Coordinates of C-alpha atoms (C1' of nucleotides) in Angstrom, one line a residue:
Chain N
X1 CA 35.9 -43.2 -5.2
X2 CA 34.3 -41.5 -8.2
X3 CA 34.5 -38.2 -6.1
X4 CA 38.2 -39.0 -5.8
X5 CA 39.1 -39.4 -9.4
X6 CA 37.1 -36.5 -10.4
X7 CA 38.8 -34.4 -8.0
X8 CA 42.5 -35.9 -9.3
X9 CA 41.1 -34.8 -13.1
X10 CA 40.4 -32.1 -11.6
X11 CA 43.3 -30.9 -10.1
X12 CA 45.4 -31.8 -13.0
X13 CA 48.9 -30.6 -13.9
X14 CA 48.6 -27.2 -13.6
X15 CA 50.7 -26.2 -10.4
X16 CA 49.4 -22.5 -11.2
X17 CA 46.0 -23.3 -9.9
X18 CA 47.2 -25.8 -7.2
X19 CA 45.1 -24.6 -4.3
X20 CA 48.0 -25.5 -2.2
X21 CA 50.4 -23.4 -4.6
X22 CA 52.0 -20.8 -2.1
X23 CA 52.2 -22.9 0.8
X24 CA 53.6 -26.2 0.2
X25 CA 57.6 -27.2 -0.5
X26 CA 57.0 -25.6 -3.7
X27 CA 55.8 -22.1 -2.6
X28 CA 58.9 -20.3 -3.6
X29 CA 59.6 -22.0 -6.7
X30 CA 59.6 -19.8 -10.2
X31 CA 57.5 -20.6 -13.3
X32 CA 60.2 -22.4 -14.9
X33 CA 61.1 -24.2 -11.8
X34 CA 57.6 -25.6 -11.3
X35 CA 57.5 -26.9 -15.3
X36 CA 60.6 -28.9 -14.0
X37 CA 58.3 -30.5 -10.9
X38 CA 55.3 -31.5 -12.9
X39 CA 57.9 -33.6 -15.5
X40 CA 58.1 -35.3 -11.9
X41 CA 54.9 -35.4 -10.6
X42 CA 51.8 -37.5 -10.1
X43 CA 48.7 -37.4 -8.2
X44 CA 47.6 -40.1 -6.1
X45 CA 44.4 -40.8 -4.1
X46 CA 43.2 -42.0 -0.9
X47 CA 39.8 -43.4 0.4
X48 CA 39.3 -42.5 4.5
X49 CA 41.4 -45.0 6.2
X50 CA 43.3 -46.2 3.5
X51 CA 47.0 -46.7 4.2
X52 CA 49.5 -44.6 2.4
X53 CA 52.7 -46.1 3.3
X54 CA 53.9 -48.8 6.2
X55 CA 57.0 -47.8 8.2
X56 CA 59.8 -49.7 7.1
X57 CA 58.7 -49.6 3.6
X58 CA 60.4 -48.6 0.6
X59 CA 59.3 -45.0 -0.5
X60 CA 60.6 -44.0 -3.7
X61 CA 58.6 -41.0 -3.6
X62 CA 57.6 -38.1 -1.4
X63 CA 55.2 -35.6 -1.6
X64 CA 52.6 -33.3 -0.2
X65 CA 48.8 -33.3 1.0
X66 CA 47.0 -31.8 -1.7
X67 CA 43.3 -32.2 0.2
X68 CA 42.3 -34.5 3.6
X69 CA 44.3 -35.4 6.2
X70 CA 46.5 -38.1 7.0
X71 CA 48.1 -39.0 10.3
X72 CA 51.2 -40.2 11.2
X73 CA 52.2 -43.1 13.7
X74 CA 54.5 -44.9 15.8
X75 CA 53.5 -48.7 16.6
X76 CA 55.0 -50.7 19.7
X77 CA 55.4 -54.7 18.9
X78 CA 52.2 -54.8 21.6
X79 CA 50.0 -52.7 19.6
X80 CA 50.2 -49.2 21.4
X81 CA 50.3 -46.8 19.2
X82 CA 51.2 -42.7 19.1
X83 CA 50.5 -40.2 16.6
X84 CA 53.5 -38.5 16.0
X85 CA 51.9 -36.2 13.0
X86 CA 48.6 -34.6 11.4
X87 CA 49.2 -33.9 7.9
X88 CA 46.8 -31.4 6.6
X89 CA 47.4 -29.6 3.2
X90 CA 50.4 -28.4 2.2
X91 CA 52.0 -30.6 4.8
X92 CA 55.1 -32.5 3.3
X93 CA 55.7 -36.3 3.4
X94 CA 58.6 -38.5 3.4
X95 CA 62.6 -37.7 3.9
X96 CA 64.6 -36.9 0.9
X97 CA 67.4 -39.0 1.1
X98 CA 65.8 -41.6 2.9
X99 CA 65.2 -44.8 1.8
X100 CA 62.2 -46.3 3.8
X101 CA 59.6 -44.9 5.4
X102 CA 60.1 -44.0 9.4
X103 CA 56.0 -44.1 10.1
X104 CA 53.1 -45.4 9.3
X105 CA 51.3 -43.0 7.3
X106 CA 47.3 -43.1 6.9
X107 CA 44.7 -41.3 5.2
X108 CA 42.0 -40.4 8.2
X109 CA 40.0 -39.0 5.4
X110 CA 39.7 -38.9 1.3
X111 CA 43.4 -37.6 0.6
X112 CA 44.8 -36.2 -2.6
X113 CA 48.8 -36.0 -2.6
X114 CA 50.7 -34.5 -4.9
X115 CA 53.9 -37.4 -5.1
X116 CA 57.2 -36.4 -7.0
X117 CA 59.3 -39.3 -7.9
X118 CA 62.2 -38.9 -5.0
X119 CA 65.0 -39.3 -7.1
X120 CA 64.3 -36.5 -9.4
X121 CA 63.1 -34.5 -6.7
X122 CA 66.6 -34.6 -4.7
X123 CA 68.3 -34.3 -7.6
X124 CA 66.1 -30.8 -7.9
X125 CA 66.8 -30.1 -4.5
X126 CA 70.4 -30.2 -4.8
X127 CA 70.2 -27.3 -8.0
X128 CA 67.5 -25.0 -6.9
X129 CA 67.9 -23.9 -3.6
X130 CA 64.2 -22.4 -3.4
X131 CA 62.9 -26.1 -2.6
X132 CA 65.5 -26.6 0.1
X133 CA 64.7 -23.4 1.5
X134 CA 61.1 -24.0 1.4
X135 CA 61.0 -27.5 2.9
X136 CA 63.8 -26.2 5.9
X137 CA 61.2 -23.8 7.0
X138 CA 58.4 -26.2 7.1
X139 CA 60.7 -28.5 9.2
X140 CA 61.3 -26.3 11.7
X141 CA 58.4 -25.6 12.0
X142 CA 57.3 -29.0 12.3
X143 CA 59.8 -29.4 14.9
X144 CA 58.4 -26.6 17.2
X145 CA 54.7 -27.9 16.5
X146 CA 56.3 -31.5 17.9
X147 CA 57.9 -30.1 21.0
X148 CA 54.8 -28.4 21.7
X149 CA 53.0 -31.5 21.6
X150 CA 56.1 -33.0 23.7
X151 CA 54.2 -30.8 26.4
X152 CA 50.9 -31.9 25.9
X153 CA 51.8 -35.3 26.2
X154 CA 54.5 -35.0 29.0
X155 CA 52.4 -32.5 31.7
X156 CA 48.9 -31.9 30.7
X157 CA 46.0 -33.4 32.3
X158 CA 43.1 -35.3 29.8
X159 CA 40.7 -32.3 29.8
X160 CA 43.7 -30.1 28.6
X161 CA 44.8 -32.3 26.6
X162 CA 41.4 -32.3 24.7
X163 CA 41.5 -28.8 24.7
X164 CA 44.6 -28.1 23.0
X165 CA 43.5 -30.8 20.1
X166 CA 40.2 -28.6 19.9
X167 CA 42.1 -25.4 19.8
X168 CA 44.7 -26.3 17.5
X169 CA 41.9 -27.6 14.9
X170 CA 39.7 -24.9 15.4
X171 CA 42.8 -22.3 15.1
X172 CA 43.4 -23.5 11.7
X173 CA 40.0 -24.4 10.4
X174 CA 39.9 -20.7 11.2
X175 CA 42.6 -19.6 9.6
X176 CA 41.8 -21.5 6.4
X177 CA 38.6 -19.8 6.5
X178 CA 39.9 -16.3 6.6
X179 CA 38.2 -15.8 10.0
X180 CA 38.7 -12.9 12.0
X181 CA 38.1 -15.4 14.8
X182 CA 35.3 -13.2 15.9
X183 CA 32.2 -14.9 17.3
X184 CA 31.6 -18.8 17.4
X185 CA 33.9 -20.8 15.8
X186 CA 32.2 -24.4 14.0
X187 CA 34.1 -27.2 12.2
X188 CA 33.8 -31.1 12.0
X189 CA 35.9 -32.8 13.6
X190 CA 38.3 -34.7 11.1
X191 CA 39.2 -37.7 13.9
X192 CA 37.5 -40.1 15.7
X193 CA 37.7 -40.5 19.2
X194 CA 40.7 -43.3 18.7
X195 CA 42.6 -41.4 16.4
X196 CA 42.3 -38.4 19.3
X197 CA 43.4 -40.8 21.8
X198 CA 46.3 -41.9 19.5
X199 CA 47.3 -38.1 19.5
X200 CA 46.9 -37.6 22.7
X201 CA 48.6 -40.5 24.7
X202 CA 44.8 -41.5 26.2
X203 CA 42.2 -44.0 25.7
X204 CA 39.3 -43.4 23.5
X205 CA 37.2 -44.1 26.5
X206 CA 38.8 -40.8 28.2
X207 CA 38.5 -38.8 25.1
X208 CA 35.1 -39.9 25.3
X209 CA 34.1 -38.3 29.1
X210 CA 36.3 -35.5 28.1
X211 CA 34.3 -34.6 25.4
X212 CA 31.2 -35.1 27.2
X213 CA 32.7 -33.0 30.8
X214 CA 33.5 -30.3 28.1
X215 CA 30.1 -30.2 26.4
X216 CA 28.5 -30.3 29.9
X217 CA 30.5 -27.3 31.1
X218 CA 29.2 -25.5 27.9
X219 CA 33.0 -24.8 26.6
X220 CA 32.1 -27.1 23.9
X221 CA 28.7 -27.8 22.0
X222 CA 28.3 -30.8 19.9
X223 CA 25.7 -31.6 16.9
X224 CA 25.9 -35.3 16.8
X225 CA 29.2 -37.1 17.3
X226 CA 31.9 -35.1 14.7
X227 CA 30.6 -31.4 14.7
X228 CA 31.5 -29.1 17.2
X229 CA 30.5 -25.4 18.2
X230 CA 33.0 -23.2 20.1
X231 CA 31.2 -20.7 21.7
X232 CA 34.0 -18.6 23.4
X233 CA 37.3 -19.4 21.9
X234 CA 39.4 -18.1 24.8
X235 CA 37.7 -20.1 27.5
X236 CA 38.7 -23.0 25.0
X237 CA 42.2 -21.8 25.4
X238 CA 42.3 -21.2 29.2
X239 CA 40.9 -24.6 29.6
X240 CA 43.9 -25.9 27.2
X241 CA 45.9 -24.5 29.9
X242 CA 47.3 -21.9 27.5
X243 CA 47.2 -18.5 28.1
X244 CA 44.1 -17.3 28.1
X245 CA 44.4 -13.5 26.6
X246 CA 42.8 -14.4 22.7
X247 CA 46.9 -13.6 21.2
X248 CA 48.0 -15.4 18.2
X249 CA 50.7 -17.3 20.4
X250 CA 54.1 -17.6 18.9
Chain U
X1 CA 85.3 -21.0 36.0
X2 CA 89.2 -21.0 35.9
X3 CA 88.4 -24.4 33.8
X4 CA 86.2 -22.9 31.5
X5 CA 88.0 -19.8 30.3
X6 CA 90.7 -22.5 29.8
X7 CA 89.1 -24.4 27.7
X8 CA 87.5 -21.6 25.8
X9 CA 91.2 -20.4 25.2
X10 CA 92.6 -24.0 24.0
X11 CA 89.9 -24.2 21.9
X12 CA 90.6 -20.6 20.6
X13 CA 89.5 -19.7 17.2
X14 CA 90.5 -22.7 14.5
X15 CA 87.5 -24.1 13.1
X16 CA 90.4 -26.7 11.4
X17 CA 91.1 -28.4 15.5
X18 CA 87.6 -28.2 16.3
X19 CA 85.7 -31.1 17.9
X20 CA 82.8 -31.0 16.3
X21 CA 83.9 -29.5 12.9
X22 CA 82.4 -32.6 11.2
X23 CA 79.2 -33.3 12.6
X24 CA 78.0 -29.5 13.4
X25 CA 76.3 -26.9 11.5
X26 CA 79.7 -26.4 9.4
X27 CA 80.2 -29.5 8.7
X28 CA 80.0 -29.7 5.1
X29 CA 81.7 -26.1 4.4
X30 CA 84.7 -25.8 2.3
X31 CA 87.9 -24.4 4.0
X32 CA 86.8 -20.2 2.6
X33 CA 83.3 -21.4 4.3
X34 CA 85.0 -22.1 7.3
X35 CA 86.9 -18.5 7.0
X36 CA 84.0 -16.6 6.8
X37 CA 82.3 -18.4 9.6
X38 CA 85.1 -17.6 11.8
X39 CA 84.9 -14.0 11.2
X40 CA 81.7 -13.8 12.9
X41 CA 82.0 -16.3 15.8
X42 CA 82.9 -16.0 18.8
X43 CA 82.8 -18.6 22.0
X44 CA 80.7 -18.3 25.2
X45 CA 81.0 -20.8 28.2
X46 CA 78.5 -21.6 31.0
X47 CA 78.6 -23.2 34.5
X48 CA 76.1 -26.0 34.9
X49 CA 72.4 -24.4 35.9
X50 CA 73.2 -21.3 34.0
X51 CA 70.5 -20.1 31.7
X52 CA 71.7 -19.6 28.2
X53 CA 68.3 -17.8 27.0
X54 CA 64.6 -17.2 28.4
X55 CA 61.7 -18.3 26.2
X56 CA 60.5 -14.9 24.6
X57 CA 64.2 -13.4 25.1
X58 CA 65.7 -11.2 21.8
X59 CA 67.9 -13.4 20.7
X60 CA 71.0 -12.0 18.6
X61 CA 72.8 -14.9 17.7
X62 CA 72.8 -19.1 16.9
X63 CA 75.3 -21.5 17.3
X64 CA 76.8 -24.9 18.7
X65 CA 77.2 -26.5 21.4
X66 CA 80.8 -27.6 21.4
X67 CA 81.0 -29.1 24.9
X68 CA 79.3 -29.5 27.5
X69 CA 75.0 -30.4 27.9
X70 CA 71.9 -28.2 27.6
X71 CA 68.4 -28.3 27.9
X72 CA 65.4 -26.7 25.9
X73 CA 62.2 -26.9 28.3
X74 CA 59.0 -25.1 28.3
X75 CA 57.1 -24.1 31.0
X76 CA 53.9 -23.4 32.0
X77 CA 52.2 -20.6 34.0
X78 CA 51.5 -23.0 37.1
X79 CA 55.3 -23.9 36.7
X80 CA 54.7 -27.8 34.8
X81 CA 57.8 -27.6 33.1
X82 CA 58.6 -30.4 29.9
X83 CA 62.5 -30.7 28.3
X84 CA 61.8 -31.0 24.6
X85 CA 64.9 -30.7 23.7
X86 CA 68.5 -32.5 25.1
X87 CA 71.1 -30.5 23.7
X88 CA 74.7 -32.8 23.0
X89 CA 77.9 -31.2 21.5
X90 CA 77.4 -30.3 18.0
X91 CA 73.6 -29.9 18.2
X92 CA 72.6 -26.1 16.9
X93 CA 70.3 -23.7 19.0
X94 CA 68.6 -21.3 17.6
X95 CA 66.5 -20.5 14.5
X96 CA 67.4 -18.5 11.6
X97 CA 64.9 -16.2 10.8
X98 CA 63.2 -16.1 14.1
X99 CA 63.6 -12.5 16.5
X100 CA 63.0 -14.1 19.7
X101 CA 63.6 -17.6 21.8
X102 CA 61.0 -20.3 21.9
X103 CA 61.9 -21.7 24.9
X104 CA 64.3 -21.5 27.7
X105 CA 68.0 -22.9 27.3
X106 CA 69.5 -23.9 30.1
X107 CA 73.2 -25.4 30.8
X108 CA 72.9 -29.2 32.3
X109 CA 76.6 -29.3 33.2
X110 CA 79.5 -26.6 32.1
X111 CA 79.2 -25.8 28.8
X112 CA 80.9 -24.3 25.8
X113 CA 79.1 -23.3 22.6
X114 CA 80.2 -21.2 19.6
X115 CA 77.9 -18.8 18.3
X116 CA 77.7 -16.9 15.3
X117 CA 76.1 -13.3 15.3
X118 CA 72.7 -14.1 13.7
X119 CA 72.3 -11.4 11.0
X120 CA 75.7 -12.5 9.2
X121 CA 74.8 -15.7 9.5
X122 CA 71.7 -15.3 7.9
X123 CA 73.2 -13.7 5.2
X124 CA 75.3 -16.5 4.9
X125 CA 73.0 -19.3 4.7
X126 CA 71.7 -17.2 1.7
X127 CA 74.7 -17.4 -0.4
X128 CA 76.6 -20.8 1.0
X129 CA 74.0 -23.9 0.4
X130 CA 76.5 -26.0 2.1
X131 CA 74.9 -24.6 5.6
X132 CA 71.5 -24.7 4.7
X133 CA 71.9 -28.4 3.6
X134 CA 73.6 -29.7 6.6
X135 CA 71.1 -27.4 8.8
X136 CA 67.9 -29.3 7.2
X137 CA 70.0 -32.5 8.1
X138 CA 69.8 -31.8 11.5
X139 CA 66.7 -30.4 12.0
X140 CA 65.3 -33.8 10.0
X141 CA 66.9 -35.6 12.6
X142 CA 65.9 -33.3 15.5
X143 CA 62.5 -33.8 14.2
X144 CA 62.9 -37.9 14.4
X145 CA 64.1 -37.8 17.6
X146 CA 61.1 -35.5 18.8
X147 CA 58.9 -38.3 17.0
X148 CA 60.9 -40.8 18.9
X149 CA 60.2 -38.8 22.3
X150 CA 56.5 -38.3 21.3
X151 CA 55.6 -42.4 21.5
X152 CA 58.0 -41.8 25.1
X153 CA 55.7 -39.7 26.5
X154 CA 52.3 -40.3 25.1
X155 CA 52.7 -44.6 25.6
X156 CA 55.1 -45.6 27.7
X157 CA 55.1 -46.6 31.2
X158 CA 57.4 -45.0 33.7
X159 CA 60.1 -47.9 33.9
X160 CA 59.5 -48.0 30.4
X161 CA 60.4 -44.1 30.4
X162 CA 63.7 -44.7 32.4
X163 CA 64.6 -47.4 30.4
X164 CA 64.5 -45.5 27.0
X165 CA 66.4 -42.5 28.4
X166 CA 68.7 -44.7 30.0
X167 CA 69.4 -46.6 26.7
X168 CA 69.1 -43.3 24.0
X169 CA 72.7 -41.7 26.9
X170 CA 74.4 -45.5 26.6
X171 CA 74.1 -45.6 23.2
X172 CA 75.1 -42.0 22.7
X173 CA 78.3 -42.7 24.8
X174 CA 78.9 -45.5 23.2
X175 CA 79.5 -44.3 19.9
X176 CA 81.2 -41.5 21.2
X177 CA 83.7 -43.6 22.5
X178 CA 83.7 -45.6 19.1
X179 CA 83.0 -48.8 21.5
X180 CA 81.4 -51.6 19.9
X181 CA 78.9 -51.6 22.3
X182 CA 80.5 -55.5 23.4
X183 CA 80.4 -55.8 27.3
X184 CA 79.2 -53.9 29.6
X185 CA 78.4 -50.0 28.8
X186 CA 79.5 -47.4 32.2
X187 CA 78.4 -43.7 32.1
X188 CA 77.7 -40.9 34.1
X189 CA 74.3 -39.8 33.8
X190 CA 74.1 -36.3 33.0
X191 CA 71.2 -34.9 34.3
X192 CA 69.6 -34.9 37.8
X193 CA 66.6 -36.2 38.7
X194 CA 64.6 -33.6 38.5
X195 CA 66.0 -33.2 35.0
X196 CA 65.6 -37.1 33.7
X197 CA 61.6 -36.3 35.5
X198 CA 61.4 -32.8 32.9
X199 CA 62.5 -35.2 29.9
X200 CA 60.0 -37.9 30.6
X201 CA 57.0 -36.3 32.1
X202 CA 56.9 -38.2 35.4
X203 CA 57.9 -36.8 38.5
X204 CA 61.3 -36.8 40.3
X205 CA 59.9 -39.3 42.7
X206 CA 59.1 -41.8 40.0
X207 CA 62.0 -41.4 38.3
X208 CA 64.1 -42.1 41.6
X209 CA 61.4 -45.2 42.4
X210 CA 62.0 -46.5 39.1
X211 CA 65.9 -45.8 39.1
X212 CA 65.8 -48.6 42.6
X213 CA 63.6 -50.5 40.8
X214 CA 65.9 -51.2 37.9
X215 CA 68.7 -51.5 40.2
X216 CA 66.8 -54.3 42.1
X217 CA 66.2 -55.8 39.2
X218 CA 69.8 -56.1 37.7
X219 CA 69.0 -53.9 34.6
X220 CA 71.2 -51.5 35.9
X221 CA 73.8 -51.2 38.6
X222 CA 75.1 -47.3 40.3
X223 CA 77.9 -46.4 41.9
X224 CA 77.0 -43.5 43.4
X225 CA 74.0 -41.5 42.3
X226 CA 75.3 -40.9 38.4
X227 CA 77.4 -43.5 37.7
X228 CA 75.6 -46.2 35.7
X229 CA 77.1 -49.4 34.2
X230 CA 74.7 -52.0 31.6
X231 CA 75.8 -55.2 31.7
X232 CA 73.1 -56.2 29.3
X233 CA 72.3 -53.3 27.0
X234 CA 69.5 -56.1 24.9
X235 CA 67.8 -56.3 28.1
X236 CA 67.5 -52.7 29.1
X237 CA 65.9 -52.2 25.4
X238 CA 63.7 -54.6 26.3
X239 CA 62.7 -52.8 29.4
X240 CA 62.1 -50.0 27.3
X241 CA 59.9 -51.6 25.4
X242 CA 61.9 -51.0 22.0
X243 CA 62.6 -54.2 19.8
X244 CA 64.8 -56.3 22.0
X245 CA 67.4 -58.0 19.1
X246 CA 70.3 -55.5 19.6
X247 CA 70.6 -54.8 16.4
X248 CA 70.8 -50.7 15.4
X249 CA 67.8 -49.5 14.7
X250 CA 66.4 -46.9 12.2
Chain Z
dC1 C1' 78.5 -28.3 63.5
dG2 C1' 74.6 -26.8 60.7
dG3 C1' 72.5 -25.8 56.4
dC4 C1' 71.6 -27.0 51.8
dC5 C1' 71.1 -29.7 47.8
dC6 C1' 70.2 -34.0 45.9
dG7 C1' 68.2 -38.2 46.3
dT8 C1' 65.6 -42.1 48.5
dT9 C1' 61.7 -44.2 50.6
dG10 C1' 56.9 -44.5 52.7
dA11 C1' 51.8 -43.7 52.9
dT12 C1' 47.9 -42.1 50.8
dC13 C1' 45.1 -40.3 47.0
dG14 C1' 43.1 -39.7 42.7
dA15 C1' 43.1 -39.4 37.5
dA16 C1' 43.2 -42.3 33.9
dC17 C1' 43.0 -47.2 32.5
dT18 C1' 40.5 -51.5 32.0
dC19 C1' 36.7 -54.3 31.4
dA20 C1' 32.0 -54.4 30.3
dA21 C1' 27.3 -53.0 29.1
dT22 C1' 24.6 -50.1 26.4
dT23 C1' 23.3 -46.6 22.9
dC24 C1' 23.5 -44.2 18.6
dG25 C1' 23.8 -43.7 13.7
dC26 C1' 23.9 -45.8 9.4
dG27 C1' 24.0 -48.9 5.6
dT28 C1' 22.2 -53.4 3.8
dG29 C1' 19.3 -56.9 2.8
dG30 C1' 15.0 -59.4 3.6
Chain C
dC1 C1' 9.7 -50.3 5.3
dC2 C1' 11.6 -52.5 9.1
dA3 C1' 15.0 -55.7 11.1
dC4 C1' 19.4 -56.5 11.5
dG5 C1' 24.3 -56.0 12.0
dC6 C1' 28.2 -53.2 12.6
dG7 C1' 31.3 -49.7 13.9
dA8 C1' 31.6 -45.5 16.6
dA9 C1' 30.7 -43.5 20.8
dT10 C1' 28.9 -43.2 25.5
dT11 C1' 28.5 -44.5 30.2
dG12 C1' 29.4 -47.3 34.4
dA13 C1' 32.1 -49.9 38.0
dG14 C1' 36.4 -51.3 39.7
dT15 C1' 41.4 -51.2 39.6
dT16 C1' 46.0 -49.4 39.2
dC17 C1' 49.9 -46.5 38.3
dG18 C1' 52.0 -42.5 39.1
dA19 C1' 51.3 -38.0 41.8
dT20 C1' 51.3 -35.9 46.1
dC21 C1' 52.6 -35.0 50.7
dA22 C1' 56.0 -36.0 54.0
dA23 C1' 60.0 -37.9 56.5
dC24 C1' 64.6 -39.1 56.2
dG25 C1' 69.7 -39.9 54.5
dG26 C1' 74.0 -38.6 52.7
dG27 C1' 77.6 -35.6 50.8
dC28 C1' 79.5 -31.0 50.6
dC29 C1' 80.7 -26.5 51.9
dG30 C1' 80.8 -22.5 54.9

DNA sequence: CGGCCCGTTGATCGAACTCAATTCGCGTGG
DNA sequence: CCACGCGAATTGAGTTCGATCAACGGGCCG
């Protein structure tokens, strides 16, 4: 928690050293147009775990991940439950326009958003186009990120469905990284085995001998339970039951 | 055929007599909007099983469906095929910005749509915010209804499945025909089985077991293969496992 | 009439679920 | 320091739901 609040000091006002600056709703905004967001702005903190928001809920704000993840998800009256987001930073919450809260939205690590006060903000939207623009681009492509995952869920089998999960992490833990992708990729897995099953449509048990099938075939190694070594990135891929030829898929 | 060039000629080029003027990409654009637009549209019809676009395909223009049903479905090398995407009348296809076709488009029944050359259009969205705005709108709700499908497909059972596709077409028809939803609900289905089987990740036999199995059951009753009355629209949300009080939900 | 498409129904199989026991890692308190 | 408890993860045994393979029925058109 200490961590947390040093980071939020940290961070401060300053949008011109927000590390999430160029990539987030406001990535297109001018100087003068950012000074009108941090009037607005705030930073708020999460622990692991912690929820954000509970669909249903009033949301007078909305917002971006800063740092962490958060999920989002869909509960049935009987308990089962589907992720129908990963929010990773830069990623952009809540609906302007919208009054309450569609999902259940959860930090599954420490968070740090970056929450503008929603009336302001649409009011914002409606005069500079740059922050409409912006966030239309990261809906769509949200919206082909979800209908891929419509085919994950729909047709794939468990192993590829763990595949894709590892593929899709590892992609961008790559990519954040500024790897060329050469040679063996390593990350830590932000999820636990439920939370993968919630993305997935499984049970944890599955995930479980997935993971374990996986490490046993040697397309996967594992140090302890949350850090994981691809050794050949394309088998990964083949396995996902994506094509195989290492592309950068559109 | 004969039919469709008819309608394609009754619908001719007034954006003002439209069908969909008010809910489509256009909606929100003033009458010199609407001018503009009309200079670069033009209207295409297809026969039911005709393929609109292949996944990958150039792709030189976006539009709307004006009539008619499609279908946006991704494939995989083995031939697993998911829908993850039902396209209704005023629903856009396409993506502004993007060269090529993410996935295949294929016309469920005849179909109308009215497209707009994709460069202008561009250029348009630059200049007219009205478009952009109303685009975001949609693809926000696009992205809901994705979110909605993902807790279909990850979580559900297969009666489940049938149910909620069953219940999302009656309610659609319903408020097309501005019907209070009071008494019983009668449609035509508008896809096959095989089709309903692409949309919910089961396989046509499933869907056609669980179709009887309904039937049985007095959820539903058919005349004929596609014609489908509800005489208790509360219980076949219950079947599909959504909150049963038939209130409207968010 | 025969072929074709769409749909139904039956029999069997297997992948993933369920229930249950056990292990691992880690913090906490005696 | 070790014992303990707890949550996360693994592994096993048995069951089940939906897939697969296969036969059959009905409508439509040539």
């Amino acid at each position: 928690m200490n961590k947390l609040n040093d980071d939020v000091l940290h961070i401060s006002q300053d949008c011109g050293n927000c590390p999430i600056r160029h990539r987030a709703v406001c990535a297109r905004c001018e100087s003068d147009e950012l000074e009108q967001l941090e009037e607005i702005k705030y930073y708020r903190s999460f622990e692991a775990g912690q929820t954000v928001i509970w669909s249903g809920d009033r949301m007078d704000f909305v917002g971006s991940v800063v740092s962490g993840i958060a999920s989002l998800t869909q509960t049935m009256e009987d308990g089962r439950t589907q992720m129908v987001g990963l929010l990773l930073p830069s990623d952009f919450v809540g609906r302007p326009g919208r009054m309450a809260a569609a999902y259940d939205v959860v930090a599954t690590t420490d968070m740090v958003m970056c929450c503008f006060r929603k009336k302001p903000f649409e009011l914002m939207m409606e005069q500079t186009p740059h922050i409409a623009q912006r966030l239309l681009e990261m809906t769509l492509d949200e919206l082909d990120a979800a209908r891929e995952w419509m085919l994950v869920l729909g047709r794939k089998t468990a192993r590829e469905k763990i595949a894709s999960l590892l593929s899709i992490i590892a992609r961008r833990d790559a990519t954040l990284k500024l790897d060329g992708m050469q040679g063996p990729l390593v990350f830590d897995l932000p999820l636990t085995r439920e939370a993968m099953a919630d993305y997935l449509g499984l049970t944890l048990e599955t995930v479980s001998r997935q993971m374990s099938a996986l490490k046993r075939d040697g397309v996967i190694e594992l140090q302890g339970k949350r850090h994981v070594t691809i050794p050949d990135f394309s088998r990964l891929l083949n396995e996902a039951g994506d094509d195989a030829d290492g592309g950068i898929m559109a």
